[in-house]
Amino acid sequence: MRRLPGVRFRTPDPPPDAASVLRHFRDRPGLYVHIPFCRSLCPFCPYNKVRYHGGLAADYGTALQRELDAYLVAGAEPFTSLYVGGGTPTLCPELVERIARRVTVTGERAIEVLPSHLNDPMASRLLAAGFDAVSLGVQSFDPEVLRHLRRPTTATQNREAVARAVGRFRCVDVDLLFDTAFDRPEVLLTDLATCFAMGADQVSTYPLMRFGYTPFGKRPHQPRREHRLLREATDLAAAHGYERRSVWTFNRVGGPTYSSITRAAYLGVGAGAASSAGTWFLVDHFGLAPYLAAVDAGRLPIARLAQLSPSAAGAYRLFWQLYTGAVPTGFVARGPGGERLLTAALHLGRAAGWLASTPDGLHLTAGGYDRYHDVERAVTYRLIEPLWAELMAEHGSGDASSPEPAATQYGS
Ligand SMILES: C[S@@+](CC[C@H](N)C(=O)[O-])C[C@H]1O[C@@H](n2cnc3c(N)ncnc32)[C@H](O)[C@@H]1O
Ligand code: SF4
């Protein structure tokens, strides 16, 4: 598969220092923190993670705080939001608490939670640490789908977690996965109705992406079937008082949005975290061994840096803006870069019927959402998958989807 034009990653040697990274932000960034540990590794999951080991997690916590400190000393605060993802962040609750208490954040504080971890004490702990938004990795309430995905949680645990979270956190997102290559993707609609009935603030409906390095391997997508399902989901949402607020998310009308890192400016810390800083796009080492070694040597653990051309930076900004389904008036002029390209793209989108005017700007039509979905798939397979595959190799395992701790001192 061809890579995307205009985006070329290099290995920065030496890596930039924190002040240089921060200088590239035009706006205050959100903070993303990556906790790459899981008890068991799901065969479909492409994210950077290793099996949990207490000794390794302790060393990782120390290194992560050092990386974060480098940015704090250089003046990164206040952050506009905090987002803790993984992996399974709740495997390291003390580390998560330390970080949440350490940073100054003006907006949302969100965390990904494996449903079986959200018992009452964990919910209270997260609330006490200031988290006001949770994303629950439910994937489905259907036992057969959960078996297909080989999830470590049961349908009952999934229901209990949603029931426990709704009303306690300001914003509760439920992640659902659907696989059109599996027999019954229509389960998505049943699952969606369950989330609506339970009062989730947001439901994210992700089509399963197949990264070649995972045990699920590659399989062709059925774009039309995916589009049809998401259009049916949009109708179902409307019937329950929900609206489509992004290509894959449905929100209670008038309710909050769980925004995760779908924003143009964010600073990422932790193994595999990315940072989007204006014309710079940076990715940290995926392998825990190189990550720890870099921090130990007093360097930022940056593995790749892409310097975007003004047009590529503009296209990137438009991509994330369109993710929200709307482009406000004055968006193009806010920069950086690519003004002519962006104006032409918006004009073309309107002419093709993918964008329609509103009093505040433009919004994606149903056909526009379909096209955005196609673009998102292309970005995933042409840009993200090759980059992640390359960086996953740092784990030094034959099977990059189930990397064991690289440092032998931790044993098994
Ligand atoms: C980092 S993951 C998981 C958070 C948490 N560890 C869990 O499993 O509950 C965040 C979300 O990504 C989605 N996801 C994981 N693998 C995916 C794939 N191959 N394609 C599309 N979405 C995926 C899932 O819906 C998942 O809840
Ligand atoms: S989907 Fe599975 S493997 Fe991936 S981060 Fe969540 S628990 Fe870990």
XYZ file of C-alpha atoms and ligand atoms in Angstrom:
447
model
C 0.000 0.000 0.000
C 1.289 3.467 -0.901
C 2.132 5.868 1.909
C 0.455 9.260 2.088
C 2.193 12.057 0.180
C 3.684 15.004 2.094
C 4.388 13.112 5.333
C 7.905 11.752 5.797
C 9.116 10.517 9.171
C 12.771 10.598 10.172
C 14.662 9.499 13.255
C 15.830 12.700 14.930
C 19.400 12.358 16.147
C 19.737 13.903 18.640
C 16.034 14.208 19.514
C 14.772 17.759 20.076
C 14.581 19.071 23.616
C 11.327 19.940 25.388
C 11.587 23.702 24.748
C 11.970 23.140 20.986
C 8.924 20.872 20.907
C 6.822 23.359 22.864
C 7.873 26.246 20.600
C 6.025 24.557 17.731
C 2.602 24.715 19.375
C 0.485 27.629 18.173
C -2.237 26.821 20.691
C -2.014 25.363 24.202
C -1.939 21.575 23.886
C -3.951 18.809 25.493
C -1.856 16.169 27.309
C -1.975 12.504 26.299
C -0.413 9.926 28.647
C 0.118 6.348 27.434
C 0.116 3.393 29.840
C 1.162 0.395 27.728
C 0.231 -2.532 29.976
C -2.516 -5.141 29.684
C -3.131 -8.401 31.578
C -4.073 -10.186 28.370
C -3.571 -9.003 24.830
C -6.619 -8.896 22.542
C -5.810 -10.358 19.105
C -7.427 -7.498 17.141
C -5.737 -4.668 19.052
C -3.049 -2.680 17.188
C -2.128 -0.351 20.050
C 1.246 -0.297 21.736
C 1.061 -2.560 24.770
C 2.925 -5.328 26.598
C 1.860 -7.841 29.198
C 1.742 -6.285 32.642
C 4.692 -6.931 34.944
C 4.961 -5.079 38.263
C 8.745 -4.436 38.080
C 8.582 -3.168 34.530
C 5.548 -1.002 35.319
C 7.425 0.611 38.251
C 10.442 1.477 36.066
C 8.106 2.723 33.357
C 6.302 4.977 35.839
C 9.589 6.585 36.862
C 10.635 7.174 33.246
C 7.211 8.514 32.261
C 7.327 11.076 35.039
C 10.788 12.155 33.981
C 9.604 12.676 30.425
C 6.600 14.652 31.627
C 8.782 16.693 34.005
C 11.008 17.750 31.116
C 7.974 19.336 29.446
C 6.639 20.843 32.669
C 9.988 22.489 33.436
C 9.989 23.927 29.905
C 6.583 25.553 30.559
C 4.047 23.182 28.969
C 1.271 23.952 31.449
C -1.591 24.592 31.638
C -2.885 21.808 29.393
C -6.302 22.214 27.836
C -7.206 18.587 28.649
C -5.773 15.372 30.071
C -6.330 12.050 28.373
C -4.910 8.820 29.807
C -5.036 5.857 27.429
C -3.395 2.525 26.781
C -3.148 -0.282 27.173
C -5.052 -0.518 30.423
C -4.289 2.559 32.566
C -6.202 1.192 35.572
C -3.492 -1.483 35.979
C -1.317 1.367 37.302
C -3.719 3.413 39.457
C -1.021 5.017 41.654
C 0.889 6.254 38.626
C -2.290 7.611 37.064
C -3.191 9.394 40.314
C 0.288 10.893 40.629
C 0.150 12.278 37.110
C -3.420 13.567 37.422
C -2.520 15.415 40.621
C 0.729 16.766 39.182
C -0.552 18.561 36.084
C -2.605 21.716 35.675
C -5.482 21.134 33.283
C -8.102 23.701 32.277
C -10.603 21.310 30.656
C -11.674 17.676 30.495
C -9.801 14.911 32.350
C -10.504 11.597 30.686
C -9.328 8.017 31.049
C -9.813 4.704 29.217
C -11.139 1.998 31.502
C -11.444 -1.750 30.935
C -15.045 -2.445 32.060
C -14.117 -5.241 34.500
C -11.872 -2.765 36.346
C -14.634 -0.263 37.063
C -15.752 -1.464 40.488
C -16.972 1.048 43.094
C -13.547 1.688 44.692
C -11.940 2.285 41.274
C -14.708 4.689 40.241
C -14.263 6.628 43.503
C -10.483 6.698 43.046
C -10.728 8.079 39.541
C -13.238 10.717 40.602
C -11.057 11.705 43.547
C -8.087 12.103 41.188
C -10.154 14.580 39.176
C -11.263 12.433 36.229
C -14.612 13.618 34.977
C -14.833 11.500 31.807
C -14.366 7.775 31.197
C -14.247 5.702 28.046
C -15.349 2.100 28.613
C -13.962 -0.526 26.235
C -17.201 -2.504 26.044
C -16.915 -3.495 22.341
C -20.221 -5.448 22.545
C -22.798 -6.879 24.926
C -23.161 -9.961 22.720
C -21.358 -13.056 24.126
C -20.642 -14.416 20.637
C -19.019 -11.154 19.486
C -17.014 -10.970 22.717
C -15.787 -14.532 22.055
C -14.919 -13.620 18.466
C -12.875 -10.674 19.771
C -11.490 -12.822 22.614
C -12.234 -10.037 25.069
C -11.245 -10.406 28.734
C -14.648 -9.038 29.864
C -18.127 -10.593 29.912
C -21.391 -9.046 28.739
C -22.501 -8.804 32.373
C -19.315 -6.958 33.391
C -19.837 -4.592 30.465
C -23.400 -3.791 31.527
C -22.380 -3.355 35.166
C -19.592 -0.950 34.227
C -21.877 1.241 32.121
C -24.530 1.273 34.852
C -21.909 2.187 37.483
C -20.374 4.996 35.395
C -23.473 6.738 34.031
C -24.456 9.691 36.198
C -21.258 9.464 38.267
C -18.873 10.843 35.697
C -19.697 14.041 33.815
C -19.200 12.197 30.524
C -19.364 8.450 29.849
C -18.234 7.134 26.479
C -18.853 3.521 25.507
C -16.655 2.008 22.780
C -18.308 -0.515 20.458
C -16.457 -2.453 17.759
C -18.098 -3.965 14.691
C -16.561 -6.401 12.244
C -18.240 -6.682 8.865
C -16.112 -9.768 8.135
C -17.780 -11.504 11.080
C -21.255 -12.997 10.701
C -23.546 -10.579 12.480
C -22.392 -6.959 12.283
C -26.051 -5.976 12.817
C -25.382 -6.705 16.500
C -23.967 -3.173 16.461
C -27.478 -1.738 16.292
C -28.670 -3.863 19.232
C -25.591 -2.843 21.245
C -26.140 0.784 20.353
C -29.755 0.632 21.526
C -28.536 -0.884 24.827
C -26.110 2.030 25.332
C -28.838 4.572 24.571
C -31.247 2.849 26.972
C -28.565 2.870 29.683
C -27.977 6.600 29.247
C -24.387 6.680 27.899
C -23.402 10.246 27.020
C -21.493 9.126 23.951
C -21.207 5.878 22.024
C -18.221 5.329 19.717
C -18.877 2.769 16.989
C -15.568 1.695 15.487
C -15.332 -0.495 12.392
C -12.653 -3.100 13.146
C -9.378 -2.089 11.491
C -7.071 -4.969 10.655
C -3.415 -4.266 11.175
C -1.225 -6.872 9.467
C 0.947 -7.357 12.563
C -1.953 -8.487 14.779
C -3.171 -12.110 14.944
C -6.424 -10.995 13.242
C -4.284 -10.160 10.200
C -5.456 -8.406 7.043
C -8.849 -8.824 5.429
C -10.571 -6.578 2.924
C -13.121 -4.089 4.228
C -16.689 -3.878 2.979
C -16.978 -0.080 2.826
C -20.575 -0.013 1.583
C -21.714 -2.288 4.384
C -19.890 -0.145 6.929
C -21.450 3.029 5.518
C -24.912 1.433 5.542
C -24.552 0.314 9.148
C -23.421 3.737 10.297
C -26.333 5.381 8.457
C -28.718 2.949 10.185
C -26.990 3.778 13.461
C -27.591 7.491 12.760
C -31.329 6.862 12.287
C -31.483 4.718 15.418
C -29.666 7.426 17.364
C -32.149 10.087 16.228
C -35.037 7.891 17.395
C -33.450 7.738 20.881
C -32.619 11.441 21.220
C -28.972 11.055 20.118
C -27.108 12.727 17.239
C -24.072 11.835 15.138
C -21.327 14.179 16.291
C -18.395 12.667 14.452
C -17.773 9.968 11.906
C -17.990 7.273 14.598
C -19.625 8.884 17.611
C -23.203 9.380 18.721
C -24.060 11.757 21.557
C -27.093 12.538 23.622
C -28.572 15.724 22.147
C -27.409 18.589 24.363
C -25.037 16.209 26.210
C -21.245 16.392 26.557
C -18.656 15.157 24.050
C -15.828 12.838 25.038
C -13.155 14.332 22.857
C -10.117 12.051 23.470
C -7.145 13.255 21.429
C -9.197 14.212 18.409
C -7.804 17.696 18.493
C -5.165 19.485 16.436
C -2.696 20.259 19.283
C -1.651 17.672 21.829
C 1.469 16.620 23.640
C 1.949 12.888 24.138
C 4.109 11.230 26.783
C 4.788 7.532 27.239
C 5.903 4.656 25.017
C 4.106 4.933 21.690
C 2.517 8.323 22.430
C 2.384 10.873 19.605
C 2.477 14.670 19.749
C 0.901 16.996 17.237
C 2.620 20.365 17.455
C 1.759 22.638 14.519
C 4.081 21.640 11.696
C 5.773 18.965 13.841
C 4.405 15.492 14.396
C 6.397 13.382 16.869
C 6.181 9.774 18.034
C 7.837 8.292 21.107
C 9.599 4.916 21.106
C 7.179 1.996 21.214
C 9.649 -0.488 22.708
C 9.938 -0.139 26.460
C 13.661 -0.881 26.379
C 14.560 2.022 24.016
C 12.034 4.251 25.788
C 13.602 3.616 29.205
C 17.141 3.870 27.807
C 16.483 7.261 26.193
C 14.968 8.751 29.347
C 17.781 7.254 31.404
C 20.285 9.030 29.157
C 18.508 12.357 29.792
C 16.988 12.618 26.316
C 13.367 12.896 25.211
C 12.365 9.384 24.021
C 11.344 10.589 20.551
C 11.658 7.894 17.868
C 10.254 9.705 14.816
C 9.633 13.263 13.713
C 7.732 14.447 10.648
C 8.066 18.044 9.577
C 4.862 18.852 7.742
C 4.764 21.221 4.793
C 2.274 24.111 5.234
C -0.158 22.265 2.942
C 0.215 18.967 4.846
C -0.230 20.809 8.171
C -3.371 22.476 6.816
C -4.711 19.150 5.533
C -4.021 17.575 8.926
C -5.881 20.374 10.682
C -8.825 20.052 8.309
C -8.851 16.275 8.817
C -9.336 16.633 12.581
C -11.771 19.469 12.163
C -13.917 17.383 9.816
C -13.801 14.543 12.348
C -16.223 16.645 14.389
C -18.578 16.776 11.395
C -18.457 20.585 11.160
C -16.167 23.366 9.918
C -16.849 26.699 11.637
C -16.768 29.990 9.727
C -13.254 31.480 9.785
C -11.549 28.067 10.156
C -9.259 28.475 7.123
C -7.932 31.874 8.161
C -6.879 30.552 11.574
C -3.907 28.740 9.974
C -1.319 27.327 10.001
C -0.759 27.023 6.314
C -2.459 25.589 3.286
C -5.077 28.356 2.982
C -5.498 27.925 -0.761
C -5.628 24.145 -0.518
C -8.179 24.257 2.306
C -10.413 26.757 0.527
C -10.333 24.585 -2.613
C -11.053 21.411 -0.600
C -14.065 22.994 1.113
C -15.336 24.338 -2.209
C -14.989 20.880 -3.778
C -16.711 19.259 -0.794
C -19.679 21.582 -1.212
C -19.875 21.026 -4.970
C -19.835 17.243 -4.443
C -22.619 17.429 -1.849
C -20.357 16.220 0.994
C -20.597 19.524 2.832
C -23.652 21.716 3.367
C -23.908 25.260 4.755
C -25.205 26.042 8.225
C -25.495 29.477 9.898
C -22.147 28.742 11.656
C -20.182 27.311 8.735
C -20.302 23.916 7.056
C -21.303 20.426 8.155
C -20.763 16.954 6.724
C -23.786 15.466 4.946
C -24.553 11.717 5.143
C -22.543 11.236 1.926
C -19.784 13.412 3.406
C -19.537 11.128 6.430
C -19.175 8.144 4.074
C -16.308 9.873 2.244
C -14.656 10.913 5.514
C -14.850 7.314 6.666
C -13.025 6.274 3.446
C -10.330 8.919 4.015
C -9.913 7.797 7.627
C -9.435 4.198 6.463
C -6.794 5.320 3.949
C -4.943 7.313 6.624
C -5.031 4.304 8.959
C -3.625 1.858 6.446
C -1.268 4.155 4.530
C 0.165 6.190 7.348
C -0.548 4.782 10.792
C -0.170 1.056 10.161
C 3.246 1.215 8.378
C 4.586 3.595 11.020
C 3.319 1.540 13.941
C 4.536 -1.725 12.343
C 8.016 -0.231 12.078
C 7.979 0.970 15.685
C 6.398 -2.227 17.045
C 9.471 -4.050 15.744
C 11.368 -2.298 18.555
C 9.821 -4.786 20.937
C 12.152 -7.331 19.367
C 9.502 -10.033 19.232
C 8.567 -12.176 16.239
C 4.919 -11.427 17.005
C 4.632 -7.698 17.483
C 1.059 -7.960 18.720
C 2.071 -9.870 21.820
C 5.349 -8.276 22.771
C 6.830 -9.527 26.002
C 8.938 -7.165 28.107
C 12.157 -6.733 26.183
C 14.348 -6.421 29.279
C 15.045 -9.960 30.473
C 15.634 -8.827 34.062
C 11.860 -8.791 34.575
C 11.367 -12.491 33.847
C 7.859 -13.682 33.003
C -6.671 1.600 23.435
S -8.136 0.775 23.196
C -8.659 0.113 24.719
C -8.908 0.538 26.034
C -8.976 -0.597 27.077
N -7.718 -1.256 27.173
C -10.028 -1.626 26.760
O -9.737 -2.595 26.044
O -11.139 -1.477 27.274
C -9.343 1.998 22.856
C -10.415 1.513 21.899
O -9.896 1.281 20.611
C -10.795 0.461 19.895
N -10.029 -0.493 19.091
C -9.159 -1.418 19.533
N -8.681 -2.159 18.499
C -9.287 -1.672 17.378
C -9.225 -2.012 16.002
N -8.452 -3.002 15.559
N -9.977 -1.307 15.143
C -10.772 -0.288 15.568
N -10.876 0.073 16.866
C -10.140 -0.605 17.759
C -11.638 -0.275 20.938
O -13.005 0.059 20.778
C -11.057 0.186 22.238
O -12.022 0.289 23.247
S -8.111 -3.739 23.487
Fe -7.226 -5.454 24.710
S -5.036 -5.467 24.195
Fe -5.885 -3.501 23.442
S -5.466 -2.076 25.034
Fe -7.546 -2.900 25.472
S -7.258 -4.707 26.805
Fe -5.233 -4.141 25.954
